[in-house]
């Protein structure tokens, strides 16, 4: 497991600045303003920081960074100068500043002179940003890793307050890292069994974990889910993670698509880019990360996370195009395309969640369609909601968390695209509105009166370029939004 870097908070101390090692970080406002500690550091290195701040090339905008190497007068190897911009800082801005620091200090012991941020809570947010950006997945690298580790020491007024504010943020970072590790893991390592085993380790955190195997799923009638996994040597599983930190109110149900690898099945995908389908368990990864964060910060909420873990492989036992399967709900589904497998998995897991837990609301997350990538690219997840209040709360939570999400429409007018000649519904609706017909398919499996959101995260689960708070690879998109939504709406 990838561990977040170690963070400590202490009072600003001006006496030892010339003797510190590693990288020192100072902030500058857009008018070239230095913090008191920054000023002392500037004096110690003969004005190098203020000269940089006054130079034409450095704009001091929010998150601008420049590194001064081997500054005269200091034992430190580098001074990193970070712009604060001109607006008053909020949590999102502080995280971004932290992200900029994290991006330039990989593997380095870092002392961040954060007295310029003003508020200790903002120092904690900046540390959170640095931790998220410093994530590195190196489990399968055998050489020396000199860009890994390196503690972050934050110096700010009221360090105890900052440390207290950082606690729930570090719980959240732990959840995000758990998700990223799961998503980055190749499919030969993260089989359905290994996935379930990794989730089971979280019972040590006070989560109640239960694992249903194929015999149990068969007995419960989850035939749509089982049909997807028939071609795989790894057994299909449904794992439930329960966190009952609230009172006796009905839980929020979080449902995740956990396709450990999606070849498309007999409707085989083309070879180019197929390796990206190791991330097709991203929805399940997010659900697991949220549950971990809730347990780590001992959230006062009732939340049940349920993930369907299957592998979609072509094989003599695999389902065929044209097969008809009967879902747990009882609706029959004509499988036109075995590559539209995620909705088959979710249909049964969602139905099971509602039968077993009578949730107050249900949110599913899935790398469900290429069509959502066509619509929104990598900048926004698409969400579909049956309930305007829940939709508004979700949108607001995403904004607070700094994760972009765009609401997409649901409408029964699309259902005609899913009409089957032989069964109640077919699993694909053709190319037009592909993300919406997928959502309309899922909606059949939502009981009347259950507020529900479907989040299609196919475009945001992993990134090909470094992002402010995430290096290349798995992003953990959604863990922060859902944690925020739970704080806002489900925590007493
Ligand atoms: N896992 C894919 C969707 C996907 C595409 C995720 C790109 C991440 C990046 C999903 O199972 C799938 O194959 N969907 C098909 C559905 C189609 C056959 C109706 C698609 O989007 O092409
Ligand atoms: Mn597929
Ligand atoms: Zn898939």
Coordinates of C-alpha atoms and ligand atoms in Angstrom, one line a residue:
X1 CA 0.0 0.0 0.0
X2 CA 1.2 3.5 -0.8
X3 CA 1.5 5.5 2.4
X4 CA 1.0 9.2 2.4
X5 CA 4.2 11.2 3.2
X6 CA 4.7 12.1 6.8
X7 CA 3.5 15.6 7.8
X8 CA 4.4 17.6 11.0
X9 CA 3.4 21.1 12.1
X10 CA 5.4 23.4 14.2
X11 CA 5.7 27.1 15.1
X12 CA 7.6 29.4 12.8
X13 CA 11.2 29.5 14.0
X14 CA 13.5 32.1 12.4
X15 CA 16.7 31.1 14.3
X16 CA 17.6 28.0 12.3
X17 CA 16.8 28.9 8.7
X18 CA 20.4 28.9 7.6
X19 CA 21.0 25.5 9.1
X20 CA 18.0 23.6 7.6
X21 CA 18.6 20.9 5.0
X22 CA 16.5 19.6 2.1
X23 CA 14.1 22.0 0.4
X24 CA 12.7 25.2 2.0
X25 CA 9.4 26.6 0.7
X26 CA 8.5 30.3 0.9
X27 CA 5.4 32.0 -0.4
X28 CA 5.0 35.4 -2.2
X29 CA 1.9 37.4 -2.8
X30 CA 1.2 38.9 -6.2
X31 CA 2.7 42.2 -5.0
X32 CA 5.9 40.5 -3.9
X33 CA 4.8 40.2 -0.3
X34 CA 6.9 37.8 1.8
X35 CA 5.7 36.3 5.1
X36 CA 7.8 37.1 8.3
X37 CA 9.6 33.8 8.0
X38 CA 10.0 34.3 4.2
X39 CA 11.6 37.7 4.9
X40 CA 14.1 36.2 7.4
X41 CA 14.9 33.5 4.8
X42 CA 15.3 36.1 2.1
X43 CA 17.8 38.0 4.2
X44 CA 19.7 34.9 4.9
X45 CA 20.1 34.2 1.2
X46 CA 21.1 37.7 0.2
X47 CA 17.7 38.7 -1.2
X48 CA 17.4 35.9 -3.8
X49 CA 13.7 35.4 -3.1
X50 CA 12.7 39.0 -3.4
X51 CA 14.8 39.4 -6.6
X52 CA 12.9 36.4 -8.0
X53 CA 9.6 37.9 -6.9
X54 CA 10.4 41.2 -8.6
X55 CA 11.7 39.6 -11.8
X56 CA 9.7 39.8 -15.1
X57 CA 9.5 36.0 -15.5
X58 CA 7.9 35.1 -12.2
X59 CA 4.3 36.2 -11.9
X60 CA 3.5 35.1 -8.3
X61 CA 0.1 33.9 -9.5
X62 CA -1.6 31.2 -7.4
X63 CA 0.5 28.0 -7.7
X64 CA 3.3 29.5 -9.8
X65 CA 6.6 27.9 -8.6
X66 CA 10.2 28.5 -9.2
X67 CA 13.1 26.6 -7.6
X68 CA 16.4 28.4 -6.5
X69 CA 19.1 25.8 -6.3
X70 CA 21.9 25.7 -3.8
X71 CA 21.2 29.2 -2.5
X72 CA 24.2 31.1 -1.1
X73 CA 24.2 31.4 2.7
X74 CA 22.0 28.4 3.3
X75 CA 22.8 24.7 3.9
X76 CA 19.5 23.8 2.2
X77 CA 19.7 22.4 -1.3
X78 CA 16.9 24.5 -2.7
X79 CA 14.4 27.2 -1.9
X80 CA 11.1 26.7 -3.6
X81 CA 9.2 30.0 -4.1
X82 CA 5.4 29.6 -4.5
X83 CA 3.0 32.3 -5.7
X84 CA -0.1 33.0 -3.6
X85 CA -1.9 35.1 -6.2
X86 CA -3.9 38.2 -5.2
X87 CA -7.2 36.8 -4.1
X88 CA -7.9 35.8 -0.4
X89 CA -7.1 32.1 -0.1
X90 CA -9.8 29.5 0.4
X91 CA -9.4 25.8 1.1
X92 CA -9.3 24.9 -2.6
X93 CA -6.7 27.6 -3.3
X94 CA -4.6 26.4 -0.4
X95 CA -4.8 22.8 -1.7
X96 CA -3.6 24.0 -5.1
X97 CA -0.6 25.7 -3.5
X98 CA 0.1 22.5 -1.7
X99 CA -0.2 20.6 -5.0
X100 CA 2.3 22.9 -6.7
X101 CA 4.7 22.3 -3.8
X102 CA 4.2 18.5 -3.9
X103 CA 4.8 18.5 -7.7
X104 CA 8.3 20.0 -7.2
X105 CA 9.5 18.3 -4.0
X106 CA 9.1 14.6 -4.8
X107 CA 11.4 12.6 -2.5
X108 CA 12.8 15.7 -0.8
X109 CA 12.7 16.6 2.9
X110 CA 10.7 19.7 2.8
X111 CA 10.2 22.6 5.2
X112 CA 7.2 24.8 4.3
X113 CA 7.2 28.3 5.8
X114 CA 3.4 28.6 5.8
X115 CA 3.0 31.6 8.0
X116 CA 2.0 33.6 4.8
X117 CA -1.2 31.6 4.5
X118 CA -2.6 33.2 7.6
X119 CA -5.0 30.6 8.9
X120 CA -3.7 27.3 10.4
X121 CA -6.6 25.5 8.7
X122 CA -5.3 26.7 5.3
X123 CA -1.8 25.3 6.2
X124 CA -3.5 22.0 6.8
X125 CA -5.3 22.2 3.4
X126 CA -2.0 23.0 1.7
X127 CA -0.4 20.0 3.4
X128 CA -3.3 17.9 2.1
X129 CA -2.7 19.2 -1.4
X130 CA 1.0 18.3 -1.2
X131 CA 0.3 14.8 0.1
X132 CA -2.2 14.1 -2.7
X133 CA 0.2 15.3 -5.4
X134 CA 3.1 13.4 -3.9
X135 CA 1.4 10.1 -4.5
X136 CA 3.6 7.6 -6.4
X137 CA 2.7 4.0 -7.4
X138 CA 6.0 2.2 -7.2
X139 CA 5.0 -1.3 -6.0
X140 CA 6.2 -2.8 -9.3
X141 CA 9.4 -0.8 -9.7
X142 CA 12.4 -2.7 -8.6
X143 CA 15.1 0.0 -8.9
X144 CA 15.9 2.7 -6.3
X145 CA 13.2 5.2 -5.9
X146 CA 14.7 8.6 -5.1
X147 CA 11.5 10.5 -5.8
X148 CA 9.5 8.7 -3.1
X149 CA 9.1 9.7 0.5
X150 CA 10.6 12.9 2.0
X151 CA 8.7 14.2 5.0
X152 CA 6.9 17.6 4.9
X153 CA 7.4 19.9 7.9
X154 CA 5.0 22.7 8.0
X155 CA 5.8 25.8 10.0
X156 CA 2.8 28.0 10.8
X157 CA 1.2 29.9 13.7
X158 CA -1.0 27.7 16.0
X159 CA 0.5 24.4 14.8
X160 CA -1.7 22.4 17.1
X161 CA -4.8 23.8 15.4
X162 CA -3.3 23.0 12.0
X163 CA -2.5 19.5 13.1
X164 CA -6.1 19.0 14.3
X165 CA -7.5 20.4 11.0
X166 CA -5.2 18.0 9.1
X167 CA -6.4 14.8 10.8
X168 CA -9.6 14.3 8.8
X169 CA -7.8 15.5 5.7
X170 CA -5.1 12.8 6.2
X171 CA -7.9 10.2 6.7
X172 CA -9.3 11.4 3.4
X173 CA -5.8 11.2 1.7
X174 CA -5.5 7.6 3.0
X175 CA -8.8 6.8 1.3
X176 CA -7.8 8.5 -2.0
X177 CA -4.5 6.5 -1.9
X178 CA -6.3 3.3 -1.3
X179 CA -8.5 4.0 -4.4
X180 CA -5.5 5.0 -6.5
X181 CA -3.6 1.9 -5.6
X182 CA -6.5 -0.4 -6.5
X183 CA -7.0 1.4 -9.8
X184 CA -3.3 1.4 -10.7
X185 CA -2.9 -2.3 -9.9
X186 CA -2.7 -4.5 -13.0
X187 CA -5.4 -7.1 -13.5
X188 CA -3.1 -10.1 -13.1
X189 CA -2.4 -8.8 -9.5
X190 CA -5.8 -7.4 -8.7
X191 CA -8.0 -10.4 -9.5
X192 CA -11.5 -10.5 -8.1
X193 CA -10.2 -12.6 -5.2
X194 CA -7.3 -10.3 -4.5
X195 CA -9.6 -7.3 -4.6
X196 CA -12.0 -8.9 -2.1
X197 CA -9.1 -9.8 0.2
X198 CA -7.8 -6.3 0.1
X199 CA -11.2 -5.0 1.1
X200 CA -11.4 -7.6 3.9
X201 CA -8.3 -6.1 5.5
X202 CA -10.4 -3.0 6.3
X203 CA -12.3 -4.8 9.0
X204 CA -9.4 -3.8 11.2
X205 CA -10.6 -0.2 10.9
X206 CA -14.0 -1.0 12.3
X207 CA -15.8 -1.6 9.0
X208 CA -18.0 -4.6 8.8
X209 CA -17.0 -6.5 5.6
X210 CA -18.8 -9.4 4.1
X211 CA -18.0 -11.3 0.9
X212 CA -20.5 -13.2 -1.3
X213 CA -19.1 -15.8 -3.6
X214 CA -20.6 -17.3 -6.7
X215 CA -22.7 -19.9 -4.9
X216 CA -24.2 -17.2 -2.7
X217 CA -24.8 -14.9 -5.7
X218 CA -26.5 -17.7 -7.6
X219 CA -28.8 -18.5 -4.6
X220 CA -29.7 -14.8 -4.4
X221 CA -30.5 -14.6 -8.1
X222 CA -27.8 -12.3 -9.3
X223 CA -27.7 -13.9 -12.7
X224 CA -27.0 -10.7 -14.7
X225 CA -23.8 -10.1 -12.7
X226 CA -22.8 -13.7 -12.8
X227 CA -23.2 -13.8 -16.6
X228 CA -20.5 -11.2 -17.0
X229 CA -18.0 -13.2 -15.0
X230 CA -18.6 -16.6 -16.6
X231 CA -15.6 -16.4 -18.9
X232 CA -13.1 -15.6 -16.2
X233 CA -11.0 -18.0 -14.1
X234 CA -11.4 -15.6 -11.1
X235 CA -14.7 -16.0 -9.3
X236 CA -17.2 -13.2 -9.2
X237 CA -17.8 -11.6 -5.9
X238 CA -20.0 -9.0 -4.2
X239 CA -18.3 -7.3 -1.2
X240 CA -20.2 -5.2 1.3
X241 CA -18.5 -2.6 3.5
X242 CA -20.6 -1.3 6.3
X243 CA -19.9 1.8 8.4
X244 CA -22.6 2.5 11.0
X245 CA -21.2 5.6 12.7
X246 CA -24.6 7.4 12.8
X247 CA -27.8 6.8 14.7
X248 CA -30.6 4.4 13.6
X249 CA -31.4 6.3 10.3
X250 CA -31.4 4.4 7.0
X251 CA -28.0 4.3 5.3
X252 CA -26.7 5.9 2.2
X253 CA -25.8 3.2 -0.3
X254 CA -22.7 3.5 -2.4
X255 CA -22.5 1.1 -5.3
X256 CA -19.4 0.5 -7.4
X257 CA -18.7 -1.2 -10.7
X258 CA -15.7 -3.5 -10.1
X259 CA -14.7 -5.0 -13.5
X260 CA -11.1 -6.0 -12.7
X261 CA -10.5 -6.3 -16.5
X262 CA -12.8 -5.6 -19.4
X263 CA -11.8 -7.3 -22.6
X264 CA -15.3 -6.7 -23.9
X265 CA -15.9 -10.5 -23.6
X266 CA -16.9 -12.2 -26.8
X267 CA -17.8 -8.8 -28.2
X268 CA -14.0 -8.3 -28.0
X269 CA -12.5 -4.8 -27.7
X270 CA -9.8 -3.7 -30.2
X271 CA -6.2 -4.2 -29.0
X272 CA -5.2 -0.6 -29.0
X273 CA -5.7 0.9 -25.6
X274 CA -7.2 -2.3 -24.1
X275 CA -4.6 -2.2 -21.3
X276 CA -6.5 0.8 -19.9
X277 CA -9.3 -1.5 -19.0
X278 CA -7.4 -2.4 -15.8
X279 CA -9.1 0.7 -14.5
X280 CA -12.6 -0.6 -15.2
X281 CA -13.0 -1.3 -11.4
X282 CA -12.7 2.4 -10.7
X283 CA -16.2 2.8 -9.3
X284 CA -15.6 0.0 -6.8
X285 CA -12.2 1.6 -6.0
X286 CA -13.9 4.9 -5.2
X287 CA -16.5 3.2 -3.0
X288 CA -13.7 1.4 -1.1
X289 CA -11.7 4.6 -0.7
X290 CA -14.7 6.5 0.7
X291 CA -15.5 3.7 3.2
X292 CA -11.8 3.7 4.3
X293 CA -11.9 7.5 4.8
X294 CA -15.1 7.3 6.8
X295 CA -13.7 4.7 9.1
X296 CA -10.4 6.5 9.5
X297 CA -12.1 9.8 10.5
X298 CA -14.9 8.0 12.4
X299 CA -17.6 9.7 10.5
X300 CA -21.0 10.1 12.2
X301 CA -22.9 8.6 9.3
X302 CA -24.5 5.3 8.2
X303 CA -23.1 4.3 4.9
X304 CA -23.1 0.9 3.1
X305 CA -20.6 0.4 0.2
X306 CA -21.3 -2.5 -2.1
X307 CA -19.1 -3.5 -5.0
X308 CA -19.6 -6.0 -7.8
X309 CA -16.3 -7.6 -8.6
X310 CA -16.1 -9.5 -11.9
X311 CA -13.7 -10.0 -14.8
X312 CA -15.1 -9.8 -18.4
X313 CA -13.2 -12.4 -20.4
X314 CA -14.0 -14.3 -23.7
X315 CA -13.9 -18.0 -23.1
X316 CA -15.9 -21.2 -23.9
X317 CA -18.0 -20.5 -20.8
X318 CA -18.5 -16.8 -21.5
X319 CA -21.9 -15.3 -22.2
X320 CA -22.7 -14.7 -25.9
X321 CA -24.3 -11.8 -27.8
X322 CA -28.0 -12.6 -28.0
X323 CA -28.1 -14.4 -24.6
X324 CA -31.1 -13.6 -22.4
X325 CA -30.4 -13.3 -18.7
X326 CA -32.9 -12.8 -15.8
X327 CA -31.8 -10.2 -13.3
X328 CA -32.2 -10.4 -9.6
X329 CA -35.1 -7.9 -9.9
X330 CA -36.8 -10.4 -12.4
X331 CA -36.5 -8.2 -15.5
X332 CA -35.1 -10.2 -18.4
X333 CA -32.2 -8.6 -20.4
X334 CA -31.1 -9.4 -24.0
X335 CA -27.3 -9.1 -24.1
X336 CA -26.8 -7.6 -27.5
X337 CA -23.1 -6.6 -26.7
X338 CA -21.1 -8.4 -24.0
X339 CA -19.0 -5.2 -23.8
X340 CA -21.9 -3.4 -22.2
X341 CA -21.2 -5.4 -19.0
X342 CA -21.0 -2.8 -16.3
X343 CA -24.8 -2.1 -16.4
X344 CA -25.4 -5.9 -15.9
X345 CA -23.3 -5.9 -12.8
X346 CA -24.8 -2.7 -11.4
X347 CA -28.4 -3.8 -12.1
X348 CA -28.0 -6.7 -9.7
X349 CA -25.9 -5.0 -7.0
X350 CA -28.2 -2.0 -6.9
X351 CA -31.3 -4.2 -6.6
X352 CA -29.6 -6.2 -3.8
X353 CA -28.6 -3.0 -2.0
X354 CA -32.2 -1.8 -2.0
X355 CA -33.6 -5.1 -0.9
X356 CA -31.1 -5.6 1.9
X357 CA -30.6 -2.1 3.3
X358 CA -33.6 0.1 2.3
X359 CA -31.2 3.0 1.8
X360 CA -32.2 6.6 2.2
X361 CA -30.4 7.3 -1.0
X362 CA -28.2 5.4 -3.5
X363 CA -25.3 6.6 -5.5
X364 CA -23.5 4.3 -8.0
X365 CA -20.1 5.0 -9.6
X366 CA -18.9 3.3 -12.7
X367 CA -16.5 3.6 -15.6
X368 CA -19.6 2.9 -17.7
X369 CA -19.4 4.3 -21.2
X370 CA -17.0 5.6 -23.8
X371 CA -19.8 8.0 -24.7
X372 CA -19.3 10.0 -21.5
X373 CA -15.7 10.5 -22.5
X374 CA -16.8 11.7 -25.9
X375 CA -19.2 14.2 -24.2
X376 CA -17.1 15.5 -21.3
X377 CA -13.5 14.3 -21.9
X378 CA -11.2 14.1 -18.8
X379 CA -12.4 17.4 -17.2
X380 CA -15.7 16.4 -15.8
X381 CA -17.5 13.3 -14.6
X382 CA -21.1 13.0 -15.8
X383 CA -23.8 12.5 -13.2
X384 CA -27.5 11.6 -13.7
X385 CA -30.0 12.1 -10.9
X386 CA -33.5 11.1 -10.2
X387 CA -33.8 13.7 -7.4
X388 CA -33.1 17.4 -7.8
X389 CA -32.2 18.0 -4.1
X390 CA -29.7 15.2 -4.1
X391 CA -28.3 16.4 -7.4
X392 CA -27.8 19.9 -6.1
X393 CA -26.1 18.6 -3.0
X394 CA -23.8 16.4 -5.1
X395 CA -22.9 19.2 -7.4
X396 CA -22.2 21.5 -4.5
X397 CA -20.0 18.8 -2.8
X398 CA -18.0 18.3 -6.0
X399 CA -17.4 22.0 -6.2
X400 CA -16.2 22.2 -2.6
X401 CA -14.0 19.2 -3.1
X402 CA -12.5 20.7 -6.3
X403 CA -13.6 17.8 -8.5
X404 CA -15.6 18.7 -11.6
X405 CA -18.9 17.1 -12.3
X406 CA -21.5 17.9 -14.9
X407 CA -25.2 17.0 -14.6
X408 CA -26.6 15.0 -17.6
X409 CA -30.2 14.4 -18.4
X410 CA -32.4 11.4 -17.7
X411 CA -35.7 11.0 -19.6
X412 CA -38.0 8.1 -20.4
X413 CA -38.0 9.3 -24.0
X414 CA -34.7 7.4 -24.4
X415 CA -36.2 4.1 -23.2
X416 CA -37.4 3.2 -26.7
X417 CA -33.8 2.8 -27.7
X418 CA -33.5 -0.1 -25.2
X419 CA -36.6 -2.0 -26.4
X420 CA -35.8 -5.7 -27.0
X421 CA -37.7 -8.1 -29.4
X422 CA -37.3 -11.1 -27.1
X423 CA -36.7 -9.7 -23.6
X424 CA -37.9 -6.9 -21.3
X425 CA -34.9 -4.7 -22.2
X426 CA -31.6 -4.9 -24.2
X427 CA -28.3 -3.9 -22.8
X428 CA -27.3 -1.4 -25.5
X429 CA -29.1 1.4 -27.2
X430 CA -26.9 2.2 -30.1
X431 CA -24.4 5.1 -30.5
X432 CA -26.7 8.1 -30.0
X433 CA -26.9 9.2 -26.4
X434 CA -24.8 6.3 -25.2
X435 CA -24.1 7.5 -21.7
X436 CA -27.8 8.4 -21.2
X437 CA -29.2 5.1 -22.4
X438 CA -26.8 3.4 -20.0
X439 CA -28.2 5.5 -17.2
X440 CA -31.8 4.8 -18.3
X441 CA -31.0 1.1 -18.3
X442 CA -29.8 1.5 -14.6
X443 CA -32.9 3.5 -13.7
X444 CA -35.1 0.4 -14.2
X445 CA -33.3 -1.1 -11.2
X446 CA -34.0 1.8 -8.9
X447 CA -37.1 1.5 -6.8
X448 CA -39.8 4.1 -6.8
X449 CA -39.0 6.9 -4.2
X450 CA -35.3 6.1 -3.7
X451 CA -33.2 9.2 -4.5
X452 CA -30.5 8.0 -6.8
X453 CA -27.5 9.3 -8.6
X454 CA -25.4 7.5 -11.3
X455 CA -21.9 8.9 -11.8
X456 CA -20.1 7.9 -15.0
X457 CA -16.4 8.3 -14.2
X458 CA -15.0 6.7 -17.4
X459 CA -13.2 9.9 -18.3
X460 CA -11.8 10.9 -14.9
X461 CA -10.7 7.7 -13.2
X462 CA -7.3 8.0 -14.5
X463 CA -5.3 10.8 -16.1
X464 CA -2.7 10.8 -18.9
X465 CA -1.2 14.1 -17.7
X466 CA -0.2 15.3 -14.3
X467 CA -3.0 17.2 -12.6
X468 CA -2.7 19.8 -9.8
X469 CA -3.5 17.2 -7.1
X470 CA -2.8 14.0 -8.9
X471 CA 0.2 12.6 -10.8
X472 CA -0.4 10.6 -14.0
X473 CA -2.5 7.4 -13.5
X474 CA -5.3 6.8 -11.1
X475 CA -6.8 10.0 -9.7
X476 CA -9.2 8.7 -7.1
X477 CA -11.8 11.1 -8.5
X478 CA -15.0 11.0 -6.4
X479 CA -13.5 10.1 -3.0
X480 CA -13.3 13.7 -2.0
X481 CA -16.7 14.6 -3.5
X482 CA -18.5 11.7 -1.7
X483 CA -16.8 12.4 1.6
X484 CA -17.9 16.0 1.3
X485 CA -21.5 15.1 0.4
X486 CA -21.6 12.8 3.4
X487 CA -20.4 15.6 5.6
X488 CA -22.9 18.0 4.1
X489 CA -26.0 15.8 4.0
X490 CA -25.6 12.5 5.9
X491 CA -23.7 13.4 9.0
X492 CA -25.6 14.5 12.1
Ligands
LIG1 N1 -15.6 -0.1 -19.5 C1 -16.2 0.3 -20.7 C2 -16.4 1.9 -20.8 C3 -15.1 2.7 -20.8 C4 -14.7 3.2 -22.0 C5 -14.4 3.0 -19.7 C6 -13.5 4.0 -22.0 C7 -13.3 3.8 -19.7 C8 -12.8 4.3 -20.9 C9 -17.6 -0.3 -20.8 O1 -17.8 -1.5 -20.2 C10 -17.9 -0.4 -22.3 O2 -17.2 -1.2 -22.9 N2 -18.9 0.3 -22.8 C11 -19.2 0.3 -24.1 C12 -20.7 0.2 -24.2 C13 -21.2 -0.1 -25.6 C14 -20.9 -1.5 -26.0 C15 -22.7 0.2 -25.6 C16 -18.7 1.6 -24.8 O3 -18.8 2.6 -24.2 O4 -18.2 1.5 -25.9
LIG2 MN1 -17.2 -3.1 -21.5
LIG3 ZN1 -16.5 -2.0 -18.7

